[in-house]
Short mmCIF file of C-alpha atoms in Angstrom, two decimals:
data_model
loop_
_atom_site.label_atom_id
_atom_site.label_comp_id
_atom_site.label_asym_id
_atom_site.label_seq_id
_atom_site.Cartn_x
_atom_site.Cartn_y
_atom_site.Cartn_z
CA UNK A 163 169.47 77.62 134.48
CA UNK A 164 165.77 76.38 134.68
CA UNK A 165 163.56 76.61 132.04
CA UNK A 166 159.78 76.73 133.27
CA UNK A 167 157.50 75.09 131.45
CA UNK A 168 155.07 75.10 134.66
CA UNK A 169 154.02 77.54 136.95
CA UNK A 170 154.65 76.11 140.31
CA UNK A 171 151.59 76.59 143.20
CA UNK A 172 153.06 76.26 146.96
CA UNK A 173 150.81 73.91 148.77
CA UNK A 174 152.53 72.72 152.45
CA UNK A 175 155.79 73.06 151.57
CA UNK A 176 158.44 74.16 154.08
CA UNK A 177 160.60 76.72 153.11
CA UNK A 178 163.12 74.86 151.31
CA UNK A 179 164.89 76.05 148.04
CA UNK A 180 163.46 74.14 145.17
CA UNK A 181 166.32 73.38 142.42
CA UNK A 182 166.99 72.09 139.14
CA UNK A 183 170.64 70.61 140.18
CA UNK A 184 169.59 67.10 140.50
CA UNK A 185 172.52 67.11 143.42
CA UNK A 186 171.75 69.84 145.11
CA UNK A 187 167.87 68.31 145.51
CA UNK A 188 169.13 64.85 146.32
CA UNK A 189 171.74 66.46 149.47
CA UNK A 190 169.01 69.19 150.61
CA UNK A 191 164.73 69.05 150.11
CA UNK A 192 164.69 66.51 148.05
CA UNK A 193 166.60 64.30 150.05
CA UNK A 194 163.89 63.57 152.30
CA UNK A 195 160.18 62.76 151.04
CA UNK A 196 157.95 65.03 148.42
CA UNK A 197 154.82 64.64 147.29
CA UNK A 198 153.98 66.36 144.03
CA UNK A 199 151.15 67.17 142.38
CA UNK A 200 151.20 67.11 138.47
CA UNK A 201 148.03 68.72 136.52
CA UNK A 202 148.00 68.60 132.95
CA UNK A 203 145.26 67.76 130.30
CA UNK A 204 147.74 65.45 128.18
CA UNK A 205 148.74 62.40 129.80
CA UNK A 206 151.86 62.37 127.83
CA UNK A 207 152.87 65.25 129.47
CA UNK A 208 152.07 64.04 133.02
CA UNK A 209 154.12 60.92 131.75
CA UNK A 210 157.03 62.62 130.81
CA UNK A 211 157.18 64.50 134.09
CA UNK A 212 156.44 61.75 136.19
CA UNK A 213 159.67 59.93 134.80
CA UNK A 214 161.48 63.35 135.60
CA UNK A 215 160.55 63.49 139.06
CA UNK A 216 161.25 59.71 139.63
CA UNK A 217 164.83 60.44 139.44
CA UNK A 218 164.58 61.90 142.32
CA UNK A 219 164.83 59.54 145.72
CA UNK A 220 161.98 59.94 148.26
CA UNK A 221 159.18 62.19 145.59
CA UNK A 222 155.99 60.21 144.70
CA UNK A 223 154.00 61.84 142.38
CA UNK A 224 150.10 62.36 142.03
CA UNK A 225 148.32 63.04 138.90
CA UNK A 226 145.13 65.17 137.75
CA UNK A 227 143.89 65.43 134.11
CA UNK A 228 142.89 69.43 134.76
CA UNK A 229 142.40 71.59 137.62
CA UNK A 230 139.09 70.59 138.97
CA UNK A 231 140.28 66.79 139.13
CA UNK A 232 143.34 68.35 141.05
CA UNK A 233 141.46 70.27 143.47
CA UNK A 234 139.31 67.03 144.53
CA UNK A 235 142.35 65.23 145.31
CA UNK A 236 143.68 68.19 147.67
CA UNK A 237 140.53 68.06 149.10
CA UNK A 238 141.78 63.85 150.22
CA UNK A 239 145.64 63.75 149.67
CA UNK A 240 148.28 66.17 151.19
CA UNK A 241 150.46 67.47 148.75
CA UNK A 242 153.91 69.79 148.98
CA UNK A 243 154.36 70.78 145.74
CA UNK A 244 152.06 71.35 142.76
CA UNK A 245 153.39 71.32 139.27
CA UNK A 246 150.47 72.87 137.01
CA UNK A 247 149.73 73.57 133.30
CA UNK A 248 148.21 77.03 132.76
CA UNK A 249 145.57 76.14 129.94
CA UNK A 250 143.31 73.02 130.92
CA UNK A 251 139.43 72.48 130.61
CA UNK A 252 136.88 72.47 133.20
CA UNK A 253 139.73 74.60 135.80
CA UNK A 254 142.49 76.30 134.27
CA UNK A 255 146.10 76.25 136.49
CA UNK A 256 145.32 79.64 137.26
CA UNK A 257 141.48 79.22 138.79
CA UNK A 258 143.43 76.19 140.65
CA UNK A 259 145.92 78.82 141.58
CA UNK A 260 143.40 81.31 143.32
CA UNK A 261 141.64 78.30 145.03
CA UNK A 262 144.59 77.15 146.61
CA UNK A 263 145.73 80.50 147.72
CA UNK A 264 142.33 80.99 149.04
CA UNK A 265 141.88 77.97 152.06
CA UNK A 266 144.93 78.85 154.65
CA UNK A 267 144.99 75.65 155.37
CA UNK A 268 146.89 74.84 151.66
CA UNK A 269 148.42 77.96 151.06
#
């Protein structure tokens, strides 16, 4: 069983079931190539994740220190996934949340 310690925001992602089985991932989505999105005010945390993620074959992984950093780099780079803290300066995870939901085109 998962825990969450993020809330996840769908940005271009295809309907594909999003797992914490590192085996499942590697034979289904993950198999092929992700790019995800990290947000977090503490760079240690973005590390940490970032090592997580590279276990998995095909995922490169963008970073933002909070949400207003993360929502110029959607505005340049296509992302599938975004992997958000909830309590950041400048743009919390949730005000990144509602902006992403609100452009279509990323939601």
């Amino acid at each position: 069983m998962c825990n969450p310690l993020y809330f996840v925001l769908r940005a271009r992602m295809p309907a594909k079931r999003i797992c914490c089985d590192k085996q499942a991932c590697t034979a289904g989505y993950m198999g092929n190539s992700a790019r995800i999105l990290v947000v977090d005010d503490s760079k240690v945390m973005r590390g940490i994740i970032r090592k997580m993620l590279a276990a998995f074959p095909g995922v490169s992984v963008l970073e933002a220190r909070d949400g207003k950093d993360a929502w110029e780099l959607l505005q340049v780079e296509p992302v599938d996934l975004i992997l958000s803290d909830w309590n950041m300066p400048r743009m919390k995870g949730i005000d990144l949340l509602r902006q992403v939901r609100s452009h279509a085109d990323m939601s």
